[in-house]
Amino acid sequence: MKTFGFIGLGLIGGSIAKAIRKYHPDAHILAFDVNKDTLAAALSDDTIDAVCEERDDRFQNCDYIFLCAPVEFNLEYLKYLKSVISPQCIITDVGSVKGIIHDKIEELDMEHNFIGGHPMAGSEKSGFANSNYLLIENAYYLLTPGGEVPLEKLGEFTDLIASLGAIPMVLTAQEHDYITAGVSHLPHIIASALVNLVNALDNDAEYMKTIAAGGFRDITRIASSSPVMWQQICLENHDNISAVLDEYIRMLIQIRCSIDNQESDNLYQMFASSKDYRDSIDVTAKGSISKAHVLYLDLADEAGGIATIATILAMDGISIKNIGIIHNREFEQGVLKIEFYEEAAMLRAITLLKKRNYNIYER
């Protein structure tokens, strides 16, 4: 029986702990969190077996310890863990930037005990209450081992992550931070900048905001993420983010020149090459942005229409994640948009609503 320790039980920590409980029911799971209500909830639903204090000797019995608290706390907490863990214990984290914690690990001479981790999964909601063992299923789980971790230990930890339904991928800390700067960090910056640009360009009547099209909403959805978290990511991974920003700015300047000079071939090639590359990406796999399970349907403008749909689905036990009317139908079909938590629920809803003669459009 393996013993797991958790420092922090938010969305990610809670989801990993629940996945361990699901797939390794005999595991012994200990946890500390500054929020006592969180610990009580985790104990009540059997996610964890015992609640720990911030400084707790029971951590010396852990085979694995997951650092899932804010980065500053994790860095400081490493000093305590060094004094209590067994030589065989593997410490890991779930941070979006790896360089800063690897530097601390080297400073403390703990490279033989550390494998950095970054599950490329998340949600617009936070906290243990929104954690789910399925959160990391089919998500890439990036691993950045310390330079002195035995290959046997790395293999065992990789197998553990795979057993939770995730897809482990081993990188160096440097590779991780450069890659995520391009595919995760820069997109959040672009989304936030675009939202701020439209806000600045809009008039007092807010026409831009009112008629914001589907494309605009899709590429700016991640701008709703935590400002504190992304502030910290930009500060922690500034060199890599600055480097990819330079390339992006150069590309924007080239695009502007092509538009100013009406260079039709260059413009076509830009859209064609981006389409080809985007179409080659596996949209069924979860990354930092999970696939949305959405359907659209035509709905008559009459009282009780939405309530009828919700009742039909509820009677069949289908949970709705989000529902709303689409006023701008650019790139979208149907007037009512319904989002589900899982693909299976969406497929059941499609079958059910088609039987009721609703016109359904899948995204």
PDB file of N, CA and C in Angstrom, residues 104-179:
ATOM      1  N   LYS A 104      14.998  25.971  -6.870  1.00  0.00           N
ATOM      2  CA  LYS A 104      14.937  25.785  -5.426  1.00  0.00           C
ATOM      3  C   LYS A 104      15.352  24.373  -5.036  1.00  0.00           C
ATOM      4  N   ILE A 105      14.942  23.403  -5.830  1.00  0.00           N
ATOM      5  CA  ILE A 105      15.314  22.008  -5.572  1.00  0.00           C
ATOM      6  C   ILE A 105      16.835  21.836  -5.642  1.00  0.00           C
ATOM      7  N   GLU A 106      17.460  22.447  -6.633  1.00  0.00           N
ATOM      8  CA  GLU A 106      18.923  22.377  -6.746  1.00  0.00           C
ATOM      9  C   GLU A 106      19.587  23.059  -5.561  1.00  0.00           C
ATOM     10  N   GLU A 107      19.057  24.205  -5.169  1.00  0.00           N
ATOM     11  CA  GLU A 107      19.611  24.944  -4.033  1.00  0.00           C
ATOM     12  C   GLU A 107      19.578  24.106  -2.752  1.00  0.00           C
ATOM     13  N   LEU A 108      18.505  23.312  -2.590  1.00  0.00           N
ATOM     14  CA  LEU A 108      18.344  22.490  -1.385  1.00  0.00           C
ATOM     15  C   LEU A 108      18.956  21.097  -1.540  1.00  0.00           C
ATOM     16  N   ASP A 109      19.560  20.831  -2.697  1.00  0.00           N
ATOM     17  CA  ASP A 109      20.173  19.520  -2.964  1.00  0.00           C
ATOM     18  C   ASP A 109      19.143  18.399  -2.805  1.00  0.00           C
ATOM     19  N   MET A 110      17.984  18.568  -3.484  1.00  0.00           N
ATOM     20  CA  MET A 110      16.913  17.579  -3.398  1.00  0.00           C
ATOM     21  C   MET A 110      16.570  16.994  -4.769  1.00  0.00           C
ATOM     22  N   GLU A 111      17.487  17.093  -5.726  1.00  0.00           N
ATOM     23  CA  GLU A 111      17.196  16.651  -7.088  1.00  0.00           C
ATOM     24  C   GLU A 111      16.870  15.163  -7.174  1.00  0.00           C
ATOM     25  N   HIS A 112      17.416  14.370  -6.265  1.00  0.00           N
ATOM     26  CA  HIS A 112      17.150  12.928  -6.301  1.00  0.00           C
ATOM     27  C   HIS A 112      15.753  12.583  -5.795  1.00  0.00           C
ATOM     28  N   ASN A 113      15.062  13.563  -5.204  1.00  0.00           N
ATOM     29  CA  ASN A 113      13.721  13.333  -4.656  1.00  0.00           C
ATOM     30  C   ASN A 113      12.621  14.055  -5.422  1.00  0.00           C
ATOM     31  N   PHE A 114      12.939  14.730  -6.526  1.00  0.00           N
ATOM     32  CA  PHE A 114      11.947  15.615  -7.147  1.00  0.00           C
ATOM     33  C   PHE A 114      11.677  15.285  -8.607  1.00  0.00           C
ATOM     34  N   ILE A 115      10.385  15.197  -8.940  1.00  0.00           N
ATOM     35  CA  ILE A 115       9.924  15.102 -10.329  1.00  0.00           C
ATOM     36  C   ILE A 115       8.838  16.163 -10.506  1.00  0.00           C
ATOM     37  N   GLY A 116       9.154  17.209 -11.236  1.00  0.00           N
ATOM     38  CA  GLY A 116       8.164  18.254 -11.468  1.00  0.00           C
ATOM     39  C   GLY A 116       6.991  17.712 -12.275  1.00  0.00           C
ATOM     40  N   GLY A 117       5.800  18.255 -12.038  1.00  0.00           N
ATOM     41  CA  GLY A 117       4.620  17.813 -12.767  1.00  0.00           C
ATOM     42  C   GLY A 117       3.735  18.973 -13.167  1.00  0.00           C
ATOM     43  N   HIS A 118       3.077  18.833 -14.312  1.00  0.00           N
ATOM     44  CA  HIS A 118       2.143  19.864 -14.779  1.00  0.00           C
ATOM     45  C   HIS A 118       1.036  19.202 -15.580  1.00  0.00           C
ATOM     46  N   PRO A 119      -0.096  18.896 -14.934  1.00  0.00           N
ATOM     47  CA  PRO A 119      -1.229  18.358 -15.693  1.00  0.00           C
ATOM     48  C   PRO A 119      -1.852  19.452 -16.551  1.00  0.00           C
ATOM     49  N   MET A 120      -1.920  19.209 -17.857  1.00  0.00           N
ATOM     50  CA  MET A 120      -2.466  20.207 -18.772  1.00  0.00           C
ATOM     51  C   MET A 120      -3.987  20.097 -18.785  1.00  0.00           C
ATOM     52  N   ALA A 121      -4.562  20.464 -17.662  1.00  0.00           N
ATOM     53  CA  ALA A 121      -6.008  20.378 -17.495  1.00  0.00           C
ATOM     54  C   ALA A 121      -6.444  21.473 -16.545  1.00  0.00           C
ATOM     55  N   GLY A 122      -7.699  21.816 -16.586  1.00  0.00           N
ATOM     56  CA  GLY A 122      -8.194  22.858 -15.704  1.00  0.00           C
ATOM     57  C   GLY A 122      -9.678  23.076 -15.910  1.00  0.00           C
ATOM     58  N   SER A 123     -10.180  24.095 -15.293  1.00  0.00           N
ATOM     59  CA  SER A 123     -11.603  24.420 -15.356  1.00  0.00           C
ATOM     60  C   SER A 123     -11.760  25.903 -15.082  1.00  0.00           C
ATOM     61  N   GLU A 124     -12.893  26.456 -15.523  1.00  0.00           N
ATOM     62  CA  GLU A 124     -13.174  27.854 -15.205  1.00  0.00           C
ATOM     63  C   GLU A 124     -13.546  28.020 -13.739  1.00  0.00           C
ATOM     64  N   LYS A 125     -13.779  26.901 -13.053  1.00  0.00           N
ATOM     65  CA  LYS A 125     -14.107  26.933 -11.633  1.00  0.00           C
ATOM     66  C   LYS A 125     -12.914  26.458 -10.823  1.00  0.00           C
ATOM     67  N   SER A 126     -12.851  26.873  -9.567  1.00  0.00           N
ATOM     68  CA  SER A 126     -11.709  26.516  -8.731  1.00  0.00           C
ATOM     69  C   SER A 126     -12.190  25.874  -7.436  1.00  0.00           C
ATOM     70  N   GLY A 127     -11.238  25.367  -6.650  1.00  0.00           N
ATOM     71  CA  GLY A 127     -11.556  24.830  -5.344  1.00  0.00           C
ATOM     72  C   GLY A 127     -11.879  23.352  -5.344  1.00  0.00           C
ATOM     73  N   PHE A 128     -11.750  22.742  -4.154  1.00  0.00           N
ATOM     74  CA  PHE A 128     -11.983  21.312  -3.995  1.00  0.00           C
ATOM     75  C   PHE A 128     -13.405  20.927  -4.389  1.00  0.00           C
ATOM     76  N   ALA A 129     -14.362  21.798  -4.144  1.00  0.00           N
ATOM     77  CA  ALA A 129     -15.760  21.500  -4.450  1.00  0.00           C
ATOM     78  C   ALA A 129     -15.964  21.208  -5.930  1.00  0.00           C
ATOM     79  N   ASN A 130     -15.098  21.725  -6.794  1.00  0.00           N
ATOM     80  CA  ASN A 130     -15.219  21.516  -8.236  1.00  0.00           C
ATOM     81  C   ASN A 130     -14.235  20.483  -8.778  1.00  0.00           C
ATOM     82  N   SER A 131     -13.498  19.830  -7.890  1.00  0.00           N
ATOM     83  CA  SER A 131     -12.538  18.819  -8.328  1.00  0.00           C
ATOM     84  C   SER A 131     -13.261  17.557  -8.775  1.00  0.00           C
ATOM     85  N   ASN A 132     -12.604  16.810  -9.667  1.00  0.00           N
ATOM     86  CA  ASN A 132     -13.223  15.629 -10.257  1.00  0.00           C
ATOM     87  C   ASN A 132     -12.121  14.692 -10.713  1.00  0.00           C
ATOM     88  N   TYR A 133     -12.247  13.414 -10.420  1.00  0.00           N
ATOM     89  CA  TYR A 133     -11.200  12.462 -10.813  1.00  0.00           C
ATOM     90  C   TYR A 133     -11.028  12.384 -12.324  1.00  0.00           C
ATOM     91  N   LEU A 134     -12.036  12.821 -13.074  1.00  0.00           N
ATOM     92  CA  LEU A 134     -11.961  12.797 -14.534  1.00  0.00           C
ATOM     93  C   LEU A 134     -11.204  13.993 -15.113  1.00  0.00           C
ATOM     94  N   LEU A 135     -10.852  14.962 -14.277  1.00  0.00           N
ATOM     95  CA  LEU A 135     -10.250  16.199 -14.784  1.00  0.00           C
ATOM     96  C   LEU A 135      -8.966  15.942 -15.573  1.00  0.00           C
ATOM     97  N   ILE A 136      -8.155  14.991 -15.105  1.00  0.00           N
ATOM     98  CA  ILE A 136      -6.878  14.751 -15.780  1.00  0.00           C
ATOM     99  C   ILE A 136      -6.944  13.598 -16.763  1.00  0.00           C
ATOM    100  N   GLU A 137      -8.117  12.992 -16.924  1.00  0.00           N
ATOM    101  CA  GLU A 137      -8.240  11.874 -17.854  1.00  0.00           C
ATOM    102  C   GLU A 137      -7.979  12.337 -19.283  1.00  0.00           C
ATOM    103  N   ASN A 138      -7.092  11.617 -19.993  1.00  0.00           N
ATOM    104  CA  ASN A 138      -6.711  11.922 -21.374  1.00  0.00           C
ATOM    105  C   ASN A 138      -6.017  13.274 -21.531  1.00  0.00           C
ATOM    106  N   ALA A 139      -5.590  13.860 -20.412  1.00  0.00           N
ATOM    107  CA  ALA A 139      -4.842  15.125 -20.474  1.00  0.00           C
ATOM    108  C   ALA A 139      -3.349  14.825 -20.454  1.00  0.00           C
ATOM    109  N   TYR A 140      -2.576  15.583 -21.215  1.00  0.00           N
ATOM    110  CA  TYR A 140      -1.127  15.452 -21.114  1.00  0.00           C
ATOM    111  C   TYR A 140      -0.692  15.888 -19.727  1.00  0.00           C
ATOM    112  N   TYR A 141       0.175  15.078 -19.128  1.00  0.00           N
ATOM    113  CA  TYR A 141       0.699  15.365 -17.793  1.00  0.00           C
ATOM    114  C   TYR A 141       2.216  15.460 -17.954  1.00  0.00           C
ATOM    115  N   LEU A 142       2.720  16.691 -17.993  1.00  0.00           N
ATOM    116  CA  LEU A 142       4.133  16.922 -18.266  1.00  0.00           C
ATOM    117  C   LEU A 142       4.964  16.677 -17.014  1.00  0.00           C
ATOM    118  N   LEU A 143       6.045  15.902 -17.167  1.00  0.00           N
ATOM    119  CA  LEU A 143       6.925  15.551 -16.057  1.00  0.00           C
ATOM    120  C   LEU A 143       8.322  16.096 -16.322  1.00  0.00           C
ATOM    121  N   THR A 144       8.906  16.735 -15.313  1.00  0.00           N
ATOM    122  CA  THR A 144      10.258  17.291 -15.432  1.00  0.00           C
ATOM    123  C   THR A 144      11.098  16.776 -14.271  1.00  0.00           C
ATOM    124  N   PRO A 145      11.763  15.643 -14.436  1.00  0.00           N
ATOM    125  CA  PRO A 145      12.505  15.032 -13.320  1.00  0.00           C
ATOM    126  C   PRO A 145      13.764  15.809 -12.960  1.00  0.00           C
ATOM    127  N   GLY A 146      14.096  15.773 -11.669  1.00  0.00           N
ATOM    128  CA  GLY A 146      15.370  16.319 -11.231  1.00  0.00           C
ATOM    129  C   GLY A 146      16.507  15.516 -11.839  1.00  0.00           C
ATOM    130  N   GLY A 147      17.657  16.139 -11.956  1.00  0.00           N
ATOM    131  CA  GLY A 147      18.775  15.508 -12.658  1.00  0.00           C
ATOM    132  C   GLY A 147      19.313  14.244 -12.011  1.00  0.00           C
ATOM    133  N   GLU A 148      18.998  14.000 -10.759  1.00  0.00           N
ATOM    134  CA  GLU A 148      19.534  12.834 -10.069  1.00  0.00           C
ATOM    135  C   GLU A 148      18.470  11.813  -9.681  1.00  0.00           C
ATOM    136  N   VAL A 149      17.268  11.946 -10.233  1.00  0.00           N
ATOM    137  CA  VAL A 149      16.213  10.972  -9.938  1.00  0.00           C
ATOM    138  C   VAL A 149      16.555   9.642 -10.606  1.00  0.00           C
ATOM    139  N   PRO A 150      16.576   8.530  -9.860  1.00  0.00           N
ATOM    140  CA  PRO A 150      16.852   7.223 -10.470  1.00  0.00           C
ATOM    141  C   PRO A 150      15.825   6.896 -11.551  1.00  0.00           C
ATOM    142  N   LEU A 151      16.268   6.274 -12.636  1.00  0.00           N
ATOM    143  CA  LEU A 151      15.366   5.929 -13.723  1.00  0.00           C
ATOM    144  C   LEU A 151      14.233   5.032 -13.242  1.00  0.00           C
ATOM    145  N   GLU A 152      14.535   4.173 -12.273  1.00  0.00           N
ATOM    146  CA  GLU A 152      13.505   3.293 -11.738  1.00  0.00           C
ATOM    147  C   GLU A 152      12.385   4.105 -11.088  1.00  0.00           C
ATOM    148  N   LYS A 153      12.766   5.143 -10.338  1.00  0.00           N
ATOM    149  CA  LYS A 153      11.777   5.995  -9.682  1.00  0.00           C
ATOM    150  C   LYS A 153      10.961   6.790 -10.708  1.00  0.00           C
ATOM    151  N   LEU A 154      11.630   7.270 -11.745  1.00  0.00           N
ATOM    152  CA  LEU A 154      10.926   8.000 -12.792  1.00  0.00           C
ATOM    153  C   LEU A 154       9.936   7.090 -13.502  1.00  0.00           C
ATOM    154  N   GLY A 155      10.356   5.853 -13.759  1.00  0.00           N
ATOM    155  CA  GLY A 155       9.463   4.892 -14.405  1.00  0.00           C
ATOM    156  C   GLY A 155       8.240   4.585 -13.550  1.00  0.00           C
ATOM    157  N   GLU A 156       8.450   4.414 -12.256  1.00  0.00           N
ATOM    158  CA  GLU A 156       7.338   4.122 -11.349  1.00  0.00           C
ATOM    159  C   GLU A 156       6.353   5.291 -11.291  1.00  0.00           C
ATOM    160  N   PHE A 157       6.896   6.515 -11.252  1.00  0.00           N
ATOM    161  CA  PHE A 157       6.015   7.680 -11.173  1.00  0.00           C
ATOM    162  C   PHE A 157       5.263   7.880 -12.482  1.00  0.00           C
ATOM    163  N   THR A 158       5.933   7.631 -13.614  1.00  0.00           N
ATOM    164  CA  THR A 158       5.279   7.722 -14.919  1.00  0.00           C
ATOM    165  C   THR A 158       4.134   6.721 -15.013  1.00  0.00           C
ATOM    166  N   ASP A 159       4.367   5.517 -14.520  1.00  0.00           N
ATOM    167  CA  ASP A 159       3.314   4.494 -14.515  1.00  0.00           C
ATOM    168  C   ASP A 159       2.144   4.921 -13.627  1.00  0.00           C
ATOM    169  N   LEU A 160       2.454   5.554 -12.502  1.00  0.00           N
ATOM    170  CA  LEU A 160       1.400   6.026 -11.603  1.00  0.00           C
ATOM    171  C   LEU A 160       0.512   7.052 -12.309  1.00  0.00           C
ATOM    172  N   ILE A 161       1.135   8.020 -12.969  1.00  0.00           N
ATOM    173  CA  ILE A 161       0.369   9.063 -13.665  1.00  0.00           C
ATOM    174  C   ILE A 161      -0.488   8.451 -14.768  1.00  0.00           C
ATOM    175  N   ALA A 162       0.081   7.492 -15.502  1.00  0.00           N
ATOM    176  CA  ALA A 162      -0.682   6.823 -16.558  1.00  0.00           C
ATOM    177  C   ALA A 162      -1.863   6.045 -15.983  1.00  0.00           C
ATOM    178  N   SER A 163      -1.672   5.475 -14.796  1.00  0.00           N
ATOM    179  CA  SER A 163      -2.743   4.688 -14.173  1.00  0.00           C
ATOM    180  C   SER A 163      -3.923   5.555 -13.770  1.00  0.00           C
ATOM    181  N   LEU A 164      -3.727   6.871 -13.674  1.00  0.00           N
ATOM    182  CA  LEU A 164      -4.807   7.798 -13.319  1.00  0.00           C
ATOM    183  C   LEU A 164      -5.581   8.268 -14.547  1.00  0.00           C
ATOM    184  N   GLY A 165      -5.209   7.756 -15.718  1.00  0.00           N
ATOM    185  CA  GLY A 165      -5.898   8.117 -16.949  1.00  0.00           C
ATOM    186  C   GLY A 165      -5.255   9.237 -17.725  1.00  0.00           C
ATOM    187  N   ALA A 166      -4.168   9.822 -17.185  1.00  0.00           N
ATOM    188  CA  ALA A 166      -3.481  10.917 -17.867  1.00  0.00           C
ATOM    189  C   ALA A 166      -2.445  10.366 -18.847  1.00  0.00           C
ATOM    190  N   ILE A 167      -1.871  11.255 -19.641  1.00  0.00           N
ATOM    191  CA  ILE A 167      -0.867  10.874 -20.637  1.00  0.00           C
ATOM    192  C   ILE A 167       0.458  11.517 -20.253  1.00  0.00           C
ATOM    193  N   PRO A 168       1.361  10.769 -19.606  1.00  0.00           N
ATOM    194  CA  PRO A 168       2.623  11.369 -19.161  1.00  0.00           C
ATOM    195  C   PRO A 168       3.567  11.683 -20.318  1.00  0.00           C
ATOM    196  N   MET A 169       4.265  12.790 -20.205  1.00  0.00           N
ATOM    197  CA  MET A 169       5.274  13.185 -21.191  1.00  0.00           C
ATOM    198  C   MET A 169       6.459  13.779 -20.431  1.00  0.00           C
ATOM    199  N   VAL A 170       7.651  13.229 -20.634  1.00  0.00           N
ATOM    200  CA  VAL A 170       8.832  13.660 -19.894  1.00  0.00           C
ATOM    201  C   VAL A 170       9.597  14.716 -20.690  1.00  0.00           C
ATOM    202  N   LEU A 171       9.853  15.863 -20.043  1.00  0.00           N
ATOM    203  CA  LEU A 171      10.595  16.966 -20.639  1.00  0.00           C
ATOM    204  C   LEU A 171      11.604  17.489 -19.630  1.00  0.00           C
ATOM    205  N   THR A 172      12.547  18.291 -20.095  1.00  0.00           N
ATOM    206  CA  THR A 172      13.378  19.036 -19.153  1.00  0.00           C
ATOM    207  C   THR A 172      12.587  20.252 -18.690  1.00  0.00           C
ATOM    208  N   ALA A 173      12.973  20.842 -17.588  1.00  0.00           N
ATOM    209  CA  ALA A 173      12.293  22.036 -17.093  1.00  0.00           C
ATOM    210  C   ALA A 173      12.378  23.171 -18.116  1.00  0.00           C
ATOM    211  N   GLN A 174      13.523  23.273 -18.793  1.00  0.00           N
ATOM    212  CA  GLN A 174      13.710  24.331 -19.785  1.00  0.00           C
ATOM    213  C   GLN A 174      12.768  24.133 -20.980  1.00  0.00           C
ATOM    214  N   GLU A 175      12.680  22.877 -21.446  1.00  0.00           N
ATOM    215  CA  GLU A 175      11.767  22.586 -22.552  1.00  0.00           C
ATOM    216  C   GLU A 175      10.328  22.896 -22.158  1.00  0.00           C
ATOM    217  N   HIS A 176       9.965  22.489 -20.967  1.00  0.00           N
ATOM    218  CA  HIS A 176       8.597  22.718 -20.487  1.00  0.00           C
ATOM    219  C   HIS A 176       8.236  24.196 -20.513  1.00  0.00           C
ATOM    220  N   ASP A 177       9.086  25.033 -19.944  1.00  0.00           N
ATOM    221  CA  ASP A 177       8.757  26.446 -19.810  1.00  0.00           C
ATOM    222  C   ASP A 177       8.713  27.162 -21.154  1.00  0.00           C
ATOM    223  N   TYR A 178       9.532  26.718 -22.109  1.00  0.00           N
ATOM    224  CA  TYR A 178       9.499  27.330 -23.433  1.00  0.00           C
ATOM    225  C   TYR A 178       8.250  26.881 -24.195  1.00  0.00           C
ATOM    226  N   ILE A 179       7.927  25.599 -24.118  1.00  0.00           N
ATOM    227  CA  ILE A 179       6.759  25.064 -24.817  1.00  0.00           C
ATOM    228  C   ILE A 179       5.471  25.678 -24.275  1.00  0.00           C
TER     229      ILE A 179
END
